[in-house]
Amino acid sequence: QQQVKQSPQSLIVQKGGISIINCAYENTAFDYFPWYQQFPGKGPALLIAIRPDVSEKKEGRFTISFNKSAKQFSLHIMDSQPGDSATYFCAASMGSGNNAGNMLTFGGGTRLMVKP
Amino acid sequence: DGGITQSPKYLFRKEGQNVTLSCEQNLNHDAMYWYRQDPGQGLRLIYYSQIVNDFQKGDIAEGYSVSREKKESFPLTVTSAQKNPTAFYLCASSTSGFAEAFFGQGTRLTVV
């Protein structure tokens, strides 16, 4: 079974701190690793994504670190803000090739609270 | 504006009733998906469709049915066979390859 394991389930960080969320996967055929951000009562929205040909990708305060040999990837939120409080999902898929779809396997989610 | 529209936002179902959740997209995406989200849980795949008139079961398809008669539309029916239907349902769509999956705003279904 294709699985993506995410930790921690919940995280509390002080404003200005660093939030770190980790994910591990099993299927070595996965080649696309996005992170989604979800606010209460809303659908998830893509935050940042990485492909396995790079070890790190940074967009503003958000960084993905990718360790292919360990089959792990993580999201780092620098200078965390109260507005970052949301649920974060990692995901993985086999996005390459001629597949007409991009079926994502999601981690269990991390509920982040950033205290002012 | 392009995007995915789910309706209704809130839906109440009596025991033994079938209900249909609507999902429409104007992004010209080939693939569409239905996920179920329970409180504090991740997203579980119910059904997906990669092309019109074709769809596949996901991990938790029992008690659900779908159709894909048009590229833009992928309705989900929650049948009376689904014993625990209360959940937040999310529809998504994407193109092929390394493509972002776009999500709708969800439908919260409650059994009363």
Coordinates of N, CA and C in Angstrom, one line a residue:
Chain A
Q1 N 0.8 -1.2 0.0 CA 0.0 0.0 0.0 C 0.9 1.2 0.0
Q2 N 0.5 2.2 -0.8 CA 1.3 3.4 -0.9 C 0.9 4.3 0.3
Q3 N 1.9 4.7 1.1 CA 1.6 5.5 2.3 C 2.6 6.6 2.4
V4 N 2.1 7.7 3.0 CA 2.9 8.8 3.4 C 2.6 9.1 4.8
K5 N 3.6 9.0 5.7 CA 3.4 9.2 7.1 C 3.9 10.6 7.5
Q6 N 3.1 11.3 8.2 CA 3.4 12.7 8.5 C 3.4 12.9 10.0
S7 N 4.4 13.7 10.5 CA 4.5 14.0 11.9 C 5.0 15.4 12.1
P8 N 4.7 16.1 13.2 CA 3.7 15.6 14.3 C 2.3 15.9 13.8
Q9 N 1.4 15.4 14.6 CA -0.1 15.6 14.3 C -0.4 17.0 14.6
S10 N 0.2 17.6 15.6 CA -0.1 19.0 16.0 C 1.2 19.6 16.4
L11 N 1.2 20.9 16.3 CA 2.4 21.7 16.6 C 2.1 23.1 17.0
I12 N 2.7 23.5 18.1 CA 2.5 24.9 18.6 C 3.8 25.6 18.6
V13 N 3.9 26.7 17.9 CA 5.1 27.5 17.8 C 4.9 28.9 18.2
Q14 N 5.8 29.6 18.8 CA 5.7 31.0 19.1 C 6.0 31.8 17.8
K15 N 5.3 32.9 17.7 CA 5.5 33.8 16.6 C 7.0 34.1 16.5
G16 N 7.5 34.0 15.2 CA 8.9 34.2 14.9 C 9.7 33.0 14.9
G17 N 9.2 31.9 15.4 CA 9.9 30.7 15.5 C 9.9 29.9 14.2
I18 N 10.5 28.7 14.2 CA 10.6 27.9 13.0 C 9.6 26.7 13.2
S19 N 8.8 26.5 12.3 CA 7.9 25.3 12.3 C 8.5 24.2 11.4
I20 N 8.5 23.0 11.9 CA 9.1 21.9 11.1 C 8.1 20.8 11.1
I21 N 7.7 20.3 9.9 CA 6.8 19.2 9.7 C 7.5 18.2 8.8
N22 N 7.4 16.9 9.2 CA 8.2 15.9 8.5 C 7.3 14.9 7.9
C23 N 7.7 14.3 6.8 CA 7.0 13.3 6.1 C 7.9 12.2 5.6
A24 N 7.4 11.0 5.6 CA 8.2 9.8 5.1 C 7.3 9.0 4.1
Y25 N 7.9 8.5 3.1 CA 7.1 7.8 2.1 C 7.8 6.4 1.9
E26 N 7.0 5.5 1.3 CA 7.5 4.2 1.0 C 7.8 3.9 -0.4
N27 N 6.9 4.4 -1.3 CA 7.0 4.0 -2.7 C 8.1 4.8 -3.4
T28 N 9.1 4.2 -3.8 CA 10.2 4.9 -4.5 C 9.9 5.4 -5.9
A29 N 8.7 5.0 -6.4 CA 8.2 5.6 -7.7 C 7.6 7.0 -7.5
F30 N 7.4 7.4 -6.3 CA 6.9 8.8 -6.2 C 7.9 9.8 -6.7
D31 N 7.5 10.7 -7.4 CA 8.4 11.7 -8.0 C 7.9 13.1 -8.0
Y32 N 6.9 13.4 -7.2 CA 6.4 14.7 -7.0 C 5.8 14.9 -5.6
F33 N 6.3 15.9 -4.9 CA 6.1 16.0 -3.4 C 5.6 17.4 -3.1
P34 N 4.2 17.6 -3.1 CA 3.7 18.9 -2.8 C 3.3 19.0 -1.3
W35 N 3.2 20.2 -0.8 CA 2.7 20.5 0.5 C 1.4 21.4 0.3
Y36 N 0.4 21.1 1.0 CA -0.9 21.8 0.9 C -1.2 22.5 2.3
Q37 N -1.8 23.6 2.2 CA -2.2 24.4 3.4 C -3.7 24.5 3.4
Q38 N -4.3 24.2 4.5 CA -5.8 24.2 4.6 C -6.2 25.0 5.8
F39 N -7.0 26.0 5.6 CA -7.7 26.7 6.7 C -9.0 26.1 7.0
P40 N -9.5 26.3 8.2 CA -10.8 25.6 8.6 C -11.9 25.9 7.7
G41 N -12.6 24.9 7.3 CA -13.8 25.1 6.4 C -13.5 25.3 5.0
K42 N -12.2 25.3 4.6 CA -11.8 25.5 3.2 C -11.1 24.3 2.6
G43 N -11.0 24.3 1.3 CA -10.3 23.3 0.6 C -8.8 23.6 0.7
P44 N -7.9 22.5 0.6 CA -6.5 22.7 0.6 C -6.0 23.5 -0.6
A45 N -4.9 24.2 -0.4 CA -4.3 24.9 -1.5 C -2.8 24.6 -1.6
L46 N -2.3 24.5 -2.8 CA -0.9 24.2 -2.9 C 0.0 25.3 -2.3
L47 N 0.9 24.9 -1.5 CA 1.8 25.9 -0.9 C 3.2 25.9 -1.6
I48 N 3.8 24.7 -1.7 CA 5.1 24.6 -2.4 C 5.2 23.1 -2.7
A49 N 6.0 22.8 -3.8 CA 6.2 21.4 -4.2 C 7.7 21.2 -4.7
I50 N 8.1 20.0 -4.6 CA 9.5 19.7 -5.0 C 9.5 18.4 -5.8
R51 N 10.5 18.3 -6.7 CA 10.7 17.1 -7.4 C 12.0 16.5 -6.9
P52 N 12.3 15.2 -7.1 CA 13.4 14.6 -6.4 C 14.8 14.9 -7.1
D53 N 14.8 15.7 -8.1 CA 16.1 16.1 -8.7 C 16.8 17.2 -7.9
V54 N 16.1 17.8 -6.9 CA 16.7 18.8 -6.1 C 16.6 18.4 -4.6
S55 N 17.4 18.9 -3.7 CA 17.4 18.5 -2.3 C 16.7 19.6 -1.5
E56 N 16.5 20.8 -2.1 CA 15.8 21.8 -1.3 C 15.2 22.8 -2.3
K57 N 14.0 23.3 -1.8 CA 13.3 24.4 -2.6 C 12.8 25.4 -1.6
K58 N 13.0 26.7 -1.9 CA 12.6 27.7 -1.0 C 11.7 28.7 -1.7
E59 N 10.6 29.1 -1.1 CA 9.7 30.1 -1.6 C 9.3 31.0 -0.4
G60 N 9.9 32.1 -0.3 CA 9.7 33.0 0.8 C 10.1 32.4 2.1
R61 N 9.1 32.3 3.0 CA 9.5 31.8 4.3 C 9.3 30.2 4.4
F62 N 8.9 29.7 3.3 CA 8.6 28.2 3.2 C 9.7 27.5 2.5
T63 N 10.3 26.4 3.1 CA 11.3 25.6 2.5 C 11.0 24.2 2.6
I64 N 11.2 23.4 1.4 CA 11.1 22.0 1.5 C 12.5 21.4 1.4
S65 N 12.8 20.5 2.4 CA 14.0 19.8 2.3 C 13.7 18.3 1.9
F66 N 14.5 17.8 1.0 CA 14.2 16.4 0.5 C 15.4 15.5 0.6
N67 N 15.2 14.4 1.2 CA 16.3 13.4 1.3 C 15.8 12.1 0.6
K68 N 16.3 11.9 -0.6 CA 15.8 10.8 -1.4 C 16.2 9.5 -0.8
S69 N 17.5 9.4 -0.3 CA 18.0 8.1 0.2 C 17.2 7.6 1.4
A70 N 16.8 8.6 2.2 CA 16.0 8.3 3.4 C 14.5 8.3 3.2
K71 N 14.1 8.6 2.0 CA 12.7 8.7 1.6 C 11.9 9.6 2.6
Q72 N 12.5 10.8 2.8 CA 11.9 11.7 3.7 C 11.9 13.1 3.1
F73 N 10.9 13.9 3.5 CA 10.9 15.3 3.1 C 10.2 16.1 4.2
S74 N 10.6 17.4 4.3 CA 10.1 18.2 5.4 C 9.8 19.6 4.9
L75 N 8.9 20.2 5.7 CA 8.5 21.6 5.4 C 9.0 22.4 6.6
H76 N 9.7 23.5 6.3 CA 10.2 24.4 7.3 C 9.5 25.8 7.0
I77 N 8.9 26.3 8.1 CA 8.3 27.6 8.0 C 9.1 28.6 8.9
M78 N 9.9 29.4 8.3 CA 10.7 30.4 9.0 C 9.9 31.6 9.5
D79 N 10.3 32.2 10.6 CA 9.6 33.4 11.1 C 8.1 33.1 11.1
S80 N 7.6 32.1 11.7 CA 6.2 31.7 11.7 C 5.3 32.8 12.2
Q81 N 4.2 33.0 11.6 CA 3.3 34.0 11.9 C 1.9 33.4 12.3
P82 N 1.1 34.2 13.1 CA -0.2 33.7 13.5 C -1.1 33.3 12.3
G83 N -0.9 34.0 11.2 CA -1.6 33.8 10.0 C -1.2 32.5 9.3
D84 N -0.1 31.9 9.8 CA 0.3 30.5 9.2 C -0.5 29.4 9.9
S85 N -1.2 29.8 11.0 CA -2.0 28.7 11.7 C -3.0 28.1 10.8
A86 N -2.8 26.8 10.5 CA -3.6 26.0 9.6 C -3.2 24.6 9.7
T87 N -3.9 23.8 8.9 CA -3.5 22.4 8.8 C -2.6 22.2 7.5
Y88 N -1.5 21.5 7.7 CA -0.6 21.3 6.5 C -0.6 19.8 6.2
F89 N -0.7 19.5 4.9 CA -0.6 18.2 4.4 C 0.5 18.0 3.5
C90 N 1.3 17.0 3.7 CA 2.3 16.6 2.7 C 1.6 15.6 1.8
A91 N 2.1 15.4 0.6 CA 1.5 14.5 -0.4 C 2.6 14.0 -1.3
A92 N 2.3 12.9 -2.0 CA 3.3 12.4 -3.0 C 2.5 11.8 -4.1
S93 N 3.1 11.8 -5.3 CA 2.4 11.2 -6.4 C 3.5 10.8 -7.5
M94 N 3.0 9.9 -8.4 CA 3.9 9.6 -9.5 C 3.4 10.5 -10.7
G95 N 3.9 11.7 -10.7 CA 3.4 12.7 -11.6 C 4.0 12.7 -13.0
S96 N 5.0 11.9 -13.2 CA 5.7 11.9 -14.5 C 5.0 10.9 -15.4
G97 N 5.5 10.9 -16.7 CA 5.0 9.9 -17.6 C 3.7 10.4 -18.3
N98 N 3.0 9.5 -18.8 CA 1.8 9.8 -19.6 C 0.5 9.6 -18.9
N99 N 0.6 9.5 -17.6 CA -0.7 9.4 -16.9 C -1.5 10.7 -17.1
A100 N -2.8 10.5 -17.3 CA -3.7 11.6 -17.5 C -4.0 12.3 -16.2
G101 N -3.7 11.7 -15.1 CA -4.0 12.3 -13.8 C -2.8 12.4 -12.9
N102 N -2.9 13.0 -11.8 CA -1.8 13.2 -10.9 C -2.4 12.9 -9.5
M103 N -2.6 11.6 -9.3 CA -3.2 11.1 -8.1 C -2.3 11.2 -6.9
L104 N -2.8 12.0 -5.9 CA -2.0 12.3 -4.7 C -2.3 11.3 -3.6
T105 N -1.3 10.9 -2.9 CA -1.4 10.2 -1.6 C -1.0 11.2 -0.5
F106 N -1.9 11.4 0.4 CA -1.7 12.5 1.4 C -1.2 11.9 2.7
G107 N -0.4 12.7 3.4 CA -0.1 12.4 4.8 C -1.3 12.7 5.7
G108 N -1.2 12.4 7.0 CA -2.4 12.6 7.9 C -2.6 14.0 8.3
G109 N -1.7 14.9 8.0 CA -1.9 16.3 8.3 C -1.3 16.7 9.6
T110 N -0.9 18.0 9.7 CA -0.4 18.6 10.9 C -1.1 19.9 11.2
R111 N -1.7 20.0 12.4 CA -2.4 21.2 12.7 C -1.4 22.1 13.4
L112 N -1.1 23.2 12.8 CA -0.1 24.2 13.3 C -0.8 25.3 13.9
M113 N -0.4 25.7 15.1 CA -0.9 26.9 15.8 C 0.3 27.8 16.1
V114 N 0.3 29.0 15.6 CA 1.4 29.9 15.9 C 0.8 30.9 16.9
K115 N 1.5 31.0 18.1 CA 1.0 31.8 19.2 C 1.6 33.2 19.0
P116 N 0.8 34.3 19.2 CA 1.3 35.6 19.1 C 2.3 36.0 20.2
Chain B
D1 N -13.6 33.9 -13.4 CA -12.5 33.3 -12.7 C -12.5 31.8 -12.8
G2 N -11.4 31.2 -13.1 CA -11.3 29.7 -13.2 C -11.2 29.1 -11.9
G3 N -11.8 27.9 -11.8 CA -11.7 27.2 -10.5 C -12.6 26.0 -10.4
I4 N -12.8 25.5 -9.2 CA -13.7 24.4 -8.9 C -14.8 24.8 -8.0
T5 N -16.0 24.5 -8.4 CA -17.1 24.9 -7.6 C -17.8 23.7 -7.1
Q6 N -17.9 23.6 -5.7 CA -18.6 22.5 -5.1 C -19.9 23.1 -4.5
S7 N -21.0 22.3 -4.6 CA -22.3 22.7 -4.0 C -23.0 21.5 -3.6
P8 N -23.9 21.6 -2.5 CA -23.9 22.8 -1.7 C -22.8 22.8 -0.7
K9 N -22.6 23.9 0.1 CA -21.6 24.0 1.1 C -21.9 23.1 2.3
Y10 N -23.2 23.1 2.6 CA -23.6 22.3 3.7 C -24.8 21.4 3.2
L11 N -24.8 20.2 3.7 CA -25.9 19.2 3.2 C -26.2 18.3 4.4
F12 N -27.5 18.2 4.6 CA -28.0 17.3 5.6 C -28.8 16.1 5.0
R13 N -28.5 15.0 5.5 CA -29.1 13.7 4.9 C -29.8 12.9 6.0
K14 N -31.0 12.5 5.7 CA -31.6 11.6 6.7 C -31.1 10.1 6.4
E15 N -31.2 9.3 7.4 CA -30.8 7.9 7.3 C -31.6 7.3 6.2
G16 N -30.9 6.5 5.3 CA -31.5 5.8 4.3 C -31.6 6.6 3.0
Q17 N -31.3 7.8 3.0 CA -31.4 8.6 1.7 C -30.1 8.7 0.9
N18 N -30.3 8.8 -0.4 CA -29.1 9.1 -1.2 C -29.0 10.6 -1.4
V19 N -27.8 11.1 -1.5 CA -27.6 12.5 -1.8 C -26.5 12.6 -2.8
T20 N -26.6 13.7 -3.6 CA -25.6 13.9 -4.6 C -24.9 15.3 -4.4
L21 N -23.6 15.2 -4.4 CA -22.7 16.4 -4.2 C -22.2 16.8 -5.6
S22 N -22.3 18.1 -5.9 CA -21.9 18.6 -7.2 C -20.5 19.1 -7.2
C23 N -19.8 18.9 -8.3 CA -18.5 19.4 -8.5 C -18.3 19.8 -10.0
E24 N -18.0 21.1 -10.2 CA -17.9 21.6 -11.5 C -16.5 22.3 -11.6
Q25 N -15.8 22.1 -12.7 CA -14.6 22.9 -12.9 C -14.5 23.5 -14.3
N26 N -13.9 24.7 -14.4 CA -13.8 25.4 -15.7 C -12.3 25.6 -16.0
L27 N -11.5 24.7 -15.5 CA -10.0 24.8 -15.7 C -9.5 23.9 -16.9
N28 N -10.5 23.2 -17.6 CA -10.1 22.4 -18.7 C -9.2 21.2 -18.3
H29 N -9.4 20.8 -17.0 CA -8.5 19.7 -16.5 C -9.1 18.3 -16.9
D30 N -8.2 17.4 -17.3 CA -8.7 16.1 -17.6 C -9.1 15.3 -16.4
A31 N -8.4 15.4 -15.3 CA -8.5 14.5 -14.2 C -9.3 15.2 -13.1
M32 N -10.2 14.4 -12.5 CA -11.0 14.9 -11.3 C -11.0 13.9 -10.2
Y33 N -11.2 14.3 -9.0 CA -11.0 13.4 -7.8 C -12.1 13.8 -6.8
W34 N -12.4 12.8 -6.0 CA -13.2 13.1 -4.8 C -12.5 12.5 -3.6
Y35 N -12.3 13.4 -2.5 CA -11.7 12.9 -1.3 C -12.7 13.1 -0.1
R36 N -12.5 12.3 0.9 CA -13.2 12.5 2.1 C -12.3 12.9 3.2
Q37 N -12.7 13.8 4.0 CA -11.9 14.3 5.2 C -12.7 14.2 6.4
D38 N -12.2 13.4 7.4 CA -12.8 13.3 8.7 C -12.1 14.2 9.7
P39 N -12.7 14.7 10.7 CA -12.1 15.6 11.7 C -10.7 15.1 12.1
G40 N -9.7 16.0 12.0 CA -8.4 15.7 12.4 C -7.7 14.6 11.6
Q41 N -8.3 14.3 10.5 CA -7.7 13.2 9.6 C -7.2 13.8 8.3
G42 N -6.5 12.9 7.6 CA -6.0 13.3 6.3 C -7.1 13.1 5.2
L43 N -6.7 13.2 4.0 CA -7.7 13.1 2.9 C -7.6 11.6 2.3
R44 N -8.8 11.0 2.2 CA -8.8 9.7 1.6 C -9.6 9.7 0.3
L45 N -9.0 9.1 -0.7 CA -9.5 9.1 -2.0 C -10.7 8.2 -2.2
I46 N -11.8 8.7 -2.7 CA -13.0 7.9 -2.9 C -13.1 7.4 -4.3
Y47 N -13.1 8.3 -5.3 CA -13.1 8.0 -6.7 C -12.2 9.0 -7.5
Y48 N -11.8 8.6 -8.6 CA -11.1 9.5 -9.5 C -11.4 9.2 -11.0
S49 N -11.3 10.2 -11.8 CA -11.6 10.0 -13.2 C -10.5 10.7 -14.0
Q50 N -9.9 10.0 -15.0 CA -8.9 10.6 -15.7 C -9.4 11.1 -17.1
I51 N -10.6 10.7 -17.5 CA -11.1 11.1 -18.8 C -12.6 10.9 -18.7
V52 N -13.3 11.6 -19.6 CA -14.8 11.5 -19.6 C -15.2 10.1 -19.9
N53 N -16.3 9.7 -19.2 CA -16.9 8.4 -19.3 C -16.1 7.3 -18.7
D54 N -15.1 7.6 -17.9 CA -14.3 6.6 -17.3 C -13.9 7.1 -15.8
F55 N -14.0 6.2 -14.9 CA -13.6 6.5 -13.5 C -13.2 5.2 -12.8
Q56 N -12.4 5.4 -11.7 CA -11.8 4.3 -11.0 C -12.1 4.5 -9.5
K57 N -12.2 3.4 -8.8 CA -12.4 3.4 -7.4 C -11.1 3.8 -6.7
G58 N -11.2 4.6 -5.6 CA -10.1 4.9 -4.8 C -10.1 3.9 -3.6
D59 N -9.5 4.4 -2.5 CA -9.3 3.6 -1.3 C -10.6 3.3 -0.5
I60 N -11.6 4.2 -0.6 CA -12.8 4.0 0.2 C -14.1 4.2 -0.6
A61 N -14.2 3.5 -1.7 CA -15.3 3.7 -2.7 C -16.6 3.1 -2.2
E62 N -16.6 2.2 -1.3 CA -17.9 1.5 -0.9 C -18.9 2.5 -0.4
G63 N -20.1 2.4 -0.9 CA -21.2 3.3 -0.5 C -21.3 4.6 -1.3
Y64 N -20.4 4.7 -2.2 CA -20.4 5.9 -3.1 C -20.5 5.6 -4.6
S65 N -21.0 6.5 -5.4 CA -21.0 6.3 -6.8 C -20.7 7.6 -7.5
V66 N -20.2 7.6 -8.7 CA -19.9 8.8 -9.4 C -20.2 8.6 -10.9
S67 N -20.2 9.7 -11.6 CA -20.4 9.7 -13.1 C -19.5 10.8 -13.7
R68 N -19.1 10.6 -14.9 CA -18.3 11.6 -15.6 C -18.8 11.7 -17.0
E69 N -19.9 12.3 -17.2 CA -20.5 12.5 -18.5 C -20.0 13.7 -19.3
K70 N -19.5 14.7 -18.5 CA -18.9 15.8 -19.1 C -17.5 16.1 -18.5
K71 N -16.6 16.7 -19.2 CA -15.3 17.0 -18.7 C -15.3 17.9 -17.5
E72 N -16.3 18.8 -17.5 CA -16.4 19.8 -16.5 C -17.0 19.3 -15.2
S73 N -17.7 18.2 -15.2 CA -18.5 17.8 -14.1 C -18.2 16.4 -13.5
F74 N -18.2 16.3 -12.2 CA -17.9 15.0 -11.6 C -18.7 14.8 -10.3
P75 N -20.0 14.6 -10.4 CA -20.8 14.5 -9.2 C -20.6 13.2 -8.4
L76 N -20.7 13.3 -7.1 CA -20.6 12.2 -6.2 C -21.9 11.9 -5.5
T77 N -22.4 10.7 -5.6 CA -23.6 10.3 -4.9 C -23.2 9.5 -3.6
V78 N -23.7 9.9 -2.5 CA -23.5 9.2 -1.3 C -24.7 8.3 -1.1
T79 N -24.6 7.0 -1.2 CA -25.8 6.2 -1.1 C -26.1 5.7 0.3
S80 N -27.2 5.1 0.5 CA -27.6 4.7 1.8 C -26.7 3.5 2.3
A81 N -26.0 3.0 1.4 CA -25.1 1.9 1.8 C -23.8 2.4 2.5
Q82 N -23.6 3.7 2.5 CA -22.5 4.3 3.2 C -22.9 4.5 4.6
K83 N -22.4 3.7 5.5 CA -22.9 3.7 6.9 C -22.5 4.9 7.8
N84 N -21.4 5.5 7.4 CA -20.9 6.6 8.2 C -20.6 7.8 7.3
P85 N -21.6 8.4 6.7 CA -21.3 9.4 5.7 C -21.0 10.8 6.2
T86 N -21.1 11.1 7.4 CA -20.9 12.4 8.0 C -19.4 12.7 7.8
A87 N -19.1 13.7 7.0 CA -17.7 14.1 6.7 C -17.6 15.3 5.9
F88 N -16.4 15.8 5.6 CA -16.2 16.9 4.7 C -15.7 16.3 3.4
Y89 N -16.4 16.7 2.3 CA -16.0 16.1 1.0 C -15.4 17.1 0.1
L90 N -14.3 16.7 -0.4 CA -13.5 17.7 -1.3 C -13.3 17.1 -2.7
C91 N -13.6 18.0 -3.6 CA -13.4 17.6 -5.0 C -12.1 18.3 -5.5
A92 N -11.4 17.7 -6.4 CA -10.2 18.3 -6.9 C -10.0 18.0 -8.4
S93 N -9.2 18.7 -9.1 CA -8.9 18.4 -10.5 C -7.5 18.8 -10.8
S94 N -7.0 18.2 -11.9 CA -5.6 18.4 -12.3 C -5.4 18.1 -13.7
T95 N -4.3 18.6 -14.3 CA -3.9 18.2 -15.6 C -2.9 17.0 -15.4
S96 N -2.3 16.6 -16.4 CA -1.4 15.4 -16.3 C 0.0 15.9 -15.9
G97 N 0.8 14.9 -15.5 CA 2.2 15.2 -15.2 C 2.4 15.8 -13.9
F98 N 3.5 16.6 -13.7 CA 3.7 17.3 -12.5 C 2.8 18.5 -12.3
A99 N 1.6 18.2 -12.0 CA 0.5 19.2 -12.0 C -0.1 19.4 -10.7
E100 N -0.3 20.7 -10.4 CA -1.0 21.1 -9.2 C -2.4 20.6 -9.2
A101 N -2.9 20.0 -8.1 CA -4.3 19.6 -7.9 C -5.0 20.8 -7.3
F102 N -6.0 21.2 -7.9 CA -6.8 22.3 -7.4 C -8.0 21.8 -6.7
F103 N -8.3 22.3 -5.5 CA -9.4 21.8 -4.7 C -10.6 22.8 -4.7
G104 N -11.8 22.3 -4.6 CA -12.9 23.1 -4.3 C -13.0 23.4 -2.8
Q105 N -14.0 24.2 -2.4 CA -14.2 24.6 -1.0 C -14.8 23.6 -0.1
G106 N -15.3 22.5 -0.7 CA -15.8 21.4 0.1 C -17.3 21.5 0.4
T107 N -17.8 20.3 0.6 CA -19.2 20.1 1.1 C -19.2 19.4 2.4
R108 N -19.8 20.0 3.4 CA -19.9 19.3 4.7 C -21.2 18.6 4.8
L109 N -21.2 17.3 4.8 CA -22.4 16.4 4.8 C -22.6 15.9 6.3
T110 N -23.8 16.1 6.7 CA -24.2 15.6 8.1 C -25.4 14.7 8.0
V111 N -25.4 13.6 8.7 CA -26.6 12.7 8.7 C -27.4 13.1 10.0
V112 N -28.7 13.4 9.7 CA -29.5 13.8 10.8 C -30.6 12.7 11.1

